CSV table of C-alpha atoms in Angstrom, one decimal:
chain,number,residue,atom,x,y,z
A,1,UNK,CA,-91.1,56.1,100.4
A,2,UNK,CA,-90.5,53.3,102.9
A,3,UNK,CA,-86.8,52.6,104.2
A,4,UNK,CA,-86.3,48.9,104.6
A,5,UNK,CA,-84.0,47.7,107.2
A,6,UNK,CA,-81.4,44.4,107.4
A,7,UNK,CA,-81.4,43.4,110.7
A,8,UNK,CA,-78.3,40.8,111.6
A,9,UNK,CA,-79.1,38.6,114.4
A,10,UNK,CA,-76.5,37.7,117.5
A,11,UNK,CA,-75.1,34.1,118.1
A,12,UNK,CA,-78.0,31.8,117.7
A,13,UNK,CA,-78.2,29.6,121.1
A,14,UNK,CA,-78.5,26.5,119.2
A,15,UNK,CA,-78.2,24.9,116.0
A,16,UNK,CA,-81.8,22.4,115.0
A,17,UNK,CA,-81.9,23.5,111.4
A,18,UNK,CA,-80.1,21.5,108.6
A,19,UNK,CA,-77.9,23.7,106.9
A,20,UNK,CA,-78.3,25.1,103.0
A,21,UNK,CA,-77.3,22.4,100.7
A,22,UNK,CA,-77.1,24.6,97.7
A,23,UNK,CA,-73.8,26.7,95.3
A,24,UNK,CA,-74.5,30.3,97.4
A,25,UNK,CA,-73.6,28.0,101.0
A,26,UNK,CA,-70.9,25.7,99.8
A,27,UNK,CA,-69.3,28.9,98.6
A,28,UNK,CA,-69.3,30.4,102.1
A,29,UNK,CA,-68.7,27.1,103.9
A,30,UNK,CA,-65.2,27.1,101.3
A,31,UNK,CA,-64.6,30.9,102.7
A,32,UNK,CA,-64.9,29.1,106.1
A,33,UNK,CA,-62.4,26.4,105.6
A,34,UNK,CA,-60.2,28.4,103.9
A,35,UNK,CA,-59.8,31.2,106.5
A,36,UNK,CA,-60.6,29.0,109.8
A,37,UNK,CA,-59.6,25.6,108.8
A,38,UNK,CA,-63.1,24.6,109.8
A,39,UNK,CA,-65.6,22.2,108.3
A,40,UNK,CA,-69.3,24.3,109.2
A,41,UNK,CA,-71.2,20.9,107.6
A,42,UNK,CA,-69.3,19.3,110.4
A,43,UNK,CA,-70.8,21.2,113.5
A,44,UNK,CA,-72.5,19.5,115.8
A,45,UNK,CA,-71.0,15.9,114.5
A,46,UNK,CA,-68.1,16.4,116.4
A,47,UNK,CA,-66.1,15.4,119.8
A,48,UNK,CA,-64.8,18.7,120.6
A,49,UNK,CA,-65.2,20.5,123.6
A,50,UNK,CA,-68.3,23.0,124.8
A,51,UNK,CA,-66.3,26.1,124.6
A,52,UNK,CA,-65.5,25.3,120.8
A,53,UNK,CA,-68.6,24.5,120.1
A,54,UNK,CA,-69.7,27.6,121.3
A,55,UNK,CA,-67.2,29.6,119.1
A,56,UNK,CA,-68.7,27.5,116.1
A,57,UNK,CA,-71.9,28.4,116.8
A,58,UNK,CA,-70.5,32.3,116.7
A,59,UNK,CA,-69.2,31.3,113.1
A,60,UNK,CA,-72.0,29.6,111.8
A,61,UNK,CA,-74.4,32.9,112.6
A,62,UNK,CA,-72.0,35.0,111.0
A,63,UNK,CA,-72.2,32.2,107.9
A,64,UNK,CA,-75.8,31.9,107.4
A,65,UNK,CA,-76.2,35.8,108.0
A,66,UNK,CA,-73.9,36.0,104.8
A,67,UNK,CA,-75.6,32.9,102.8
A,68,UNK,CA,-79.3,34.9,103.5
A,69,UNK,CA,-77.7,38.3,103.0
A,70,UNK,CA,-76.5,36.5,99.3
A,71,UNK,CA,-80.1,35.8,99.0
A,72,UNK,CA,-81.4,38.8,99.6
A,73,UNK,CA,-79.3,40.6,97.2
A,74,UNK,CA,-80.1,38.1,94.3
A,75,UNK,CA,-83.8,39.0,94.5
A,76,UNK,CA,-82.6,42.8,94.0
A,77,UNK,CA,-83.5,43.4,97.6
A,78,UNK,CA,-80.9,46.2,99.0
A,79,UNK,CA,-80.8,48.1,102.7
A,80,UNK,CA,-81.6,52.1,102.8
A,81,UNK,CA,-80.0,50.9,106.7
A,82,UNK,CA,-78.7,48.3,108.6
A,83,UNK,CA,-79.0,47.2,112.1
A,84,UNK,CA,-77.3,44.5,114.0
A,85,UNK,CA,-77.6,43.2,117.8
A,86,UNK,CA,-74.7,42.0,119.4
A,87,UNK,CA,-72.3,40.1,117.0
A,88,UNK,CA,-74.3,40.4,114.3
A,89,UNK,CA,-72.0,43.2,113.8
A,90,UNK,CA,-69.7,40.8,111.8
A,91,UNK,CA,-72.4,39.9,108.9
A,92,UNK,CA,-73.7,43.5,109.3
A,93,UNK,CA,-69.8,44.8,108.3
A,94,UNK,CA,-70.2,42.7,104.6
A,95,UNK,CA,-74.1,44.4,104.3
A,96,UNK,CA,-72.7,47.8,104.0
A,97,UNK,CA,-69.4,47.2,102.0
A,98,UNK,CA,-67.4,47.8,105.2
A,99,UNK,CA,-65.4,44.2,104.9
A,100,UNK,CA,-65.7,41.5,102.4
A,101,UNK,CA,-67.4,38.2,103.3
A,102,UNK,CA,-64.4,36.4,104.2
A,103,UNK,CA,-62.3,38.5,106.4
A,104,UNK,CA,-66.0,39.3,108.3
A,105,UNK,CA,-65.9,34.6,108.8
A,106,UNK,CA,-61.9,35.5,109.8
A,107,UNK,CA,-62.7,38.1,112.2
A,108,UNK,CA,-65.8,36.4,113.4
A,109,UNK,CA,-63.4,32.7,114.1
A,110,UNK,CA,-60.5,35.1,115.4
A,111,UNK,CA,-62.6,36.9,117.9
A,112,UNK,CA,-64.5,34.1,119.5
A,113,UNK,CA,-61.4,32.2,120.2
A,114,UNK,CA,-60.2,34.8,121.7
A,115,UNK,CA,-63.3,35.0,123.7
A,116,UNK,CA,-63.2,30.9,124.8
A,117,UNK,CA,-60.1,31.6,126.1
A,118,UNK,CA,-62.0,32.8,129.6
A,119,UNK,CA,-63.9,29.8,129.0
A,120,UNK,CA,-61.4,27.4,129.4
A,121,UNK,CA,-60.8,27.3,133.1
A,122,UNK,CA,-64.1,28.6,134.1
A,123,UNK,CA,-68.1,28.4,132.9
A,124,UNK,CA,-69.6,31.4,131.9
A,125,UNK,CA,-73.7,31.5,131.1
A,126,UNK,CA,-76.4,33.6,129.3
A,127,UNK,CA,-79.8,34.0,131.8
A,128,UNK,CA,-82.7,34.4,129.4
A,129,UNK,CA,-85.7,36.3,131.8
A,130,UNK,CA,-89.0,37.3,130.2
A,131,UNK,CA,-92.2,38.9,132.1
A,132,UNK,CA,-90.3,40.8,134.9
A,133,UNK,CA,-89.3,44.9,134.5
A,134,UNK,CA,-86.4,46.4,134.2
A,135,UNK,CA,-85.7,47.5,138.0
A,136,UNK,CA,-86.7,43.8,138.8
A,137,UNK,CA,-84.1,42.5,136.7
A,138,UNK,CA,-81.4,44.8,137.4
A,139,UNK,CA,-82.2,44.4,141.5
A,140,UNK,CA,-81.7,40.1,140.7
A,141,UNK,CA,-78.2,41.2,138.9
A,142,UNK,CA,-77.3,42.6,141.4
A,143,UNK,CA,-78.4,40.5,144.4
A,144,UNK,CA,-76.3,37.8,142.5
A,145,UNK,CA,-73.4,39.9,140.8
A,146,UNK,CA,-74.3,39.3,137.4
A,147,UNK,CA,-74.8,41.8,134.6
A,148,UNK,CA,-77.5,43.0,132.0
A,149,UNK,CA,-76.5,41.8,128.8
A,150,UNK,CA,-79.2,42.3,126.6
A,151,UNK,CA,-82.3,44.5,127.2
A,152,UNK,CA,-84.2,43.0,124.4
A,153,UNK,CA,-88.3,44.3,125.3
A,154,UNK,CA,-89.0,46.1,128.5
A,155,UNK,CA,-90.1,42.6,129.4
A,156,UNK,CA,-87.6,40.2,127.7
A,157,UNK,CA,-83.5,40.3,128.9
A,158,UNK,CA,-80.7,38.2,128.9
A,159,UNK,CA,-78.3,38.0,131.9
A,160,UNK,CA,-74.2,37.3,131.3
A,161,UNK,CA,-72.2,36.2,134.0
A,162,UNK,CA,-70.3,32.9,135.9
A,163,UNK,CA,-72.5,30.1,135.6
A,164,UNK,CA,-73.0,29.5,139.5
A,165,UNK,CA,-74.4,33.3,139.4
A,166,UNK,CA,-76.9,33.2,136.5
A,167,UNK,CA,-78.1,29.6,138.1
A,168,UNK,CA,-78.5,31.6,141.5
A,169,UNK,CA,-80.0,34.5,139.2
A,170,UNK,CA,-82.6,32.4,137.3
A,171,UNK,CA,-83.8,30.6,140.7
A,172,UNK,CA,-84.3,34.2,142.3
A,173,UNK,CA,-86.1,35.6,139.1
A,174,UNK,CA,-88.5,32.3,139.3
A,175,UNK,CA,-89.3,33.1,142.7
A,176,UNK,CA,-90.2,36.5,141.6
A,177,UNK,CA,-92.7,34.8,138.9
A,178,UNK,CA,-90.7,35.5,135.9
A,179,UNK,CA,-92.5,34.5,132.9
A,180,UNK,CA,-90.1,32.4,131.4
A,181,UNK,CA,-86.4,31.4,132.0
A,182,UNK,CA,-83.4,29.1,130.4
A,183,UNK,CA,-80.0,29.1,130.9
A,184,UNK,CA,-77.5,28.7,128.0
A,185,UNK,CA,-74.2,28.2,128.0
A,186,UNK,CA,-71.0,30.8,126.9
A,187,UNK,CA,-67.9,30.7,126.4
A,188,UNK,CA,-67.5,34.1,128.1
A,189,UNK,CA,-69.3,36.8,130.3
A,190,UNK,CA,-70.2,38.6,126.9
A,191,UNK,CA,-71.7,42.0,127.0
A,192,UNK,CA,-70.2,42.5,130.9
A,193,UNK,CA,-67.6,44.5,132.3
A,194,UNK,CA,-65.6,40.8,132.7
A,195,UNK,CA,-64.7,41.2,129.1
A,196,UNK,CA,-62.2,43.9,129.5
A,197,UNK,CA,-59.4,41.5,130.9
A,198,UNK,CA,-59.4,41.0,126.9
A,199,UNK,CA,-59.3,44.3,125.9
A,200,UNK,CA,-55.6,44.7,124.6
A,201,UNK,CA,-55.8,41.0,122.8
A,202,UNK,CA,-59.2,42.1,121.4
A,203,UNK,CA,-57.8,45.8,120.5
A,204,UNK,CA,-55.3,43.9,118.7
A,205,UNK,CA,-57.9,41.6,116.5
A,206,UNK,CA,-60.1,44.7,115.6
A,207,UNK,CA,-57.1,46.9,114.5
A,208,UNK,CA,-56.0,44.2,112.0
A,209,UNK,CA,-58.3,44.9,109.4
A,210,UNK,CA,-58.8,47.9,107.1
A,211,UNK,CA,-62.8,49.2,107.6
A,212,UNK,CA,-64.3,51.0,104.5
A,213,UNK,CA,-66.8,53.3,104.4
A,214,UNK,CA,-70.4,52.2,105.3
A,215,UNK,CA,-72.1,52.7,101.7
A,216,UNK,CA,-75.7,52.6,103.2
A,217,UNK,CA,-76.2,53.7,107.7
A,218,UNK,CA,-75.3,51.3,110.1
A,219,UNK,CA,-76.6,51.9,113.4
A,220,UNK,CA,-75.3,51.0,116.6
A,221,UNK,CA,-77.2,49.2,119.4
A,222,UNK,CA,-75.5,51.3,122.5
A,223,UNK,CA,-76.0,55.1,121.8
A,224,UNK,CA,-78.3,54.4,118.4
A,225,UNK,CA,-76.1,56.4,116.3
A,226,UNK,CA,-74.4,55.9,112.5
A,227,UNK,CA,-71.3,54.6,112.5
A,228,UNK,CA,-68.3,55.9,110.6
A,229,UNK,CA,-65.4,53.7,109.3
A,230,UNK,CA,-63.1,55.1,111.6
A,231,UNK,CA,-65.5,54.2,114.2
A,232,UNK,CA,-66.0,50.5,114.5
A,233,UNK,CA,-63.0,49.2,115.4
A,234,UNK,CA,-63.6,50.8,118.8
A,235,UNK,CA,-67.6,50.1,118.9
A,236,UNK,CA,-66.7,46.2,118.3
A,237,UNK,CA,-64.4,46.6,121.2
A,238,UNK,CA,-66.4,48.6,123.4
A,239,UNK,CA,-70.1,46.3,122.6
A,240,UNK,CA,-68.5,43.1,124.0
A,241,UNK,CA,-68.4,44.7,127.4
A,242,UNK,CA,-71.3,46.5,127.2
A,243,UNK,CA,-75.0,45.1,127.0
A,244,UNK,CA,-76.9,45.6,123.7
A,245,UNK,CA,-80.0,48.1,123.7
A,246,UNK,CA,-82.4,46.6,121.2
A,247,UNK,CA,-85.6,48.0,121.8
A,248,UNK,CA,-83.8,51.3,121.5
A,249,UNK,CA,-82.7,50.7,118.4
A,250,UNK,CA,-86.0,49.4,117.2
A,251,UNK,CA,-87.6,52.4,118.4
A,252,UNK,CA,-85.2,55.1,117.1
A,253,UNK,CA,-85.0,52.8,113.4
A,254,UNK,CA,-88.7,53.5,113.6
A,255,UNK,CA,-88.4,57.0,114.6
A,256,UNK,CA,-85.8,57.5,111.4
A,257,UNK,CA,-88.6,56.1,109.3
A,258,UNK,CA,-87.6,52.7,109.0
A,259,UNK,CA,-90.9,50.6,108.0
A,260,UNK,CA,-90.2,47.4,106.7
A,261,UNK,CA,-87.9,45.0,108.5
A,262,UNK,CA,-85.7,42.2,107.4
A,263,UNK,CA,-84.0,39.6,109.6
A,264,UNK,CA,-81.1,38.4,107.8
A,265,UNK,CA,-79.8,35.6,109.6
A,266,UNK,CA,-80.9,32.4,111.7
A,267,UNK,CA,-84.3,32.2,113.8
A,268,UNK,CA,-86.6,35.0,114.0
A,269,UNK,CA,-85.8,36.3,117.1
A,270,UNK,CA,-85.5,40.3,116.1
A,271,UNK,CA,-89.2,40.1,114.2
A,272,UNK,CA,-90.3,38.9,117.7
A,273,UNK,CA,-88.7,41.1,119.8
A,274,UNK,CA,-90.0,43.9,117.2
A,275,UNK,CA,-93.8,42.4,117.5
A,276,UNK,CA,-93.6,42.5,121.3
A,277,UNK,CA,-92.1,46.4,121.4
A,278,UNK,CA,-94.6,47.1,119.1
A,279,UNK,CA,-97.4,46.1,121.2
A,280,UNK,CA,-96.2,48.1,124.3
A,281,UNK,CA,-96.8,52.0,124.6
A,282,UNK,CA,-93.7,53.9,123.2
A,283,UNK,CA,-92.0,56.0,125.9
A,284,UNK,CA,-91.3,58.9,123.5
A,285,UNK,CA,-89.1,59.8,120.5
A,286,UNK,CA,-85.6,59.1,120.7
A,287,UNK,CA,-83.5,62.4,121.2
């Protein structure tokens, strides 16, 4: 029989879509307001600053992740396992029963503002580089002391660092004929060794809430392994300074026989990713 995997997208790097206007959305937009404060039909309307758009923009991906996931569920579709790249970790908490929806919106809100904090008094960028290897990539990070953040496809990354950097990066991998490139605004040097001047206020977050078991596997996009209540608490901690492995995952999902994939969230950016791994030559089974 075929296992079907939810797969929980990251922070979406823009918002162009109009958002649900139906009961299942207005219900999660009320979870919203009631645990943030924050209006989500209001995003993108507003005055306020970059770095709190940015941390709506978090919210809103954990949001829609939770409307679709509603969806999902209502057409009796259920995970055999879940996957989730980067802070799709939030959504992917609510998919296996590990927190309800609203504290997974709380912690989401809570997290990123303690994130834009570093992005008050200093700007912090994503690189995105496709069409250049690996030891390309890492020799441009660093040659301008920025980090891997995401190793997407052996040919698709994203680089985290200050802004100055990643523009100094992204002219560098042009001139090495990268494929494609864009720069996009954070509110912090996610997935970077930066984040750790947050540790003890992040520690602190995490260790607020009361994790039950996963009722269906959850994998992790760092070591590809199943995580255990007691365990994410300290992989939420640990993945915000450490770049996020999906082809990896992808690869040992598939190797755990994993045949049918769902994205559960905005864009379609993991069935891409998927369709370009899947079109290169596997390097082996995962051990």
């Amino acid at each position: 029989m075929s296992l079907v995997c939810f797969m929980f997208p990251g922070q979406p790097l823009a918002c162009d879509a109009a958002l649900p206007d139906d009961i299942d959305f207005a219900d999660i937009a009320g979870l919203v307001k009631c645990r943030t404060g924050l209006d989500l039909k209001s995003f993108g309307r507003s005055s306020e600053s970059n770095y709190s758009n940015q941390v709506m923009l978090q919210l809103l991906g954990s949001a829609m992740s939770l409307y679709r996931l509603r969806n999902m569920r209502k057409t009796g579709r259920q995970p055999d396992v879940v996957a989730e790249h980067s802070m799709g970790i939030y959504a992917a908490l609510a998919a296996c029963g590990s927190l309800p929806e609203a504290e997974v919106l709380e912690l989401t809100w809570r997290i990123g503002n303690c994130l834009a904090g570093m992005g008050k008094n200093q700007r912090f960028a994503f690189g995105c580089v496709a069409g250049l290897t690996l030891g390309k990539l890492l020799g441009i990070a660093d040659n301008n002391r920025v980090y891997l953040a995401n190793h997407n496809t052996s040919r698709h990354f994203l680089l985290s660092g200050q802004l100055e950097a990643i523009e100094s990066a992204i002219a560098e991998a042009t001139s090495q004929k990268a494929f494609s490139t864009k720069i996009f605004p954070s509110i912090a040097p996610l997935h970077s060794p930066l984040i750790t001047e947050l540790e003890d206020q992040l520690q602190l977050i995490f260790s607020d809430y009361s994790y039950q078991k996963p009722h269906c596997p959850l994998m992790d996009h760092l070591e590809q392994k199943y995580l255990a209540a007691d365990e994410l608490a300290g992989f939420m901690l640990s993945e915000l300074s450490r770049p996020v492995y999906w082809e990896k995952t992808f690869r040992a999902l598939q190797f755990s026989g994993v045949e049918s994939f769902l994205e559960i969230g905005m864009g379609d950016s993991l069935k891409k990713y998927n369709r370009w791994i899947e079109m290169e030559p596997s390097p082996g089974n995962p051990t």
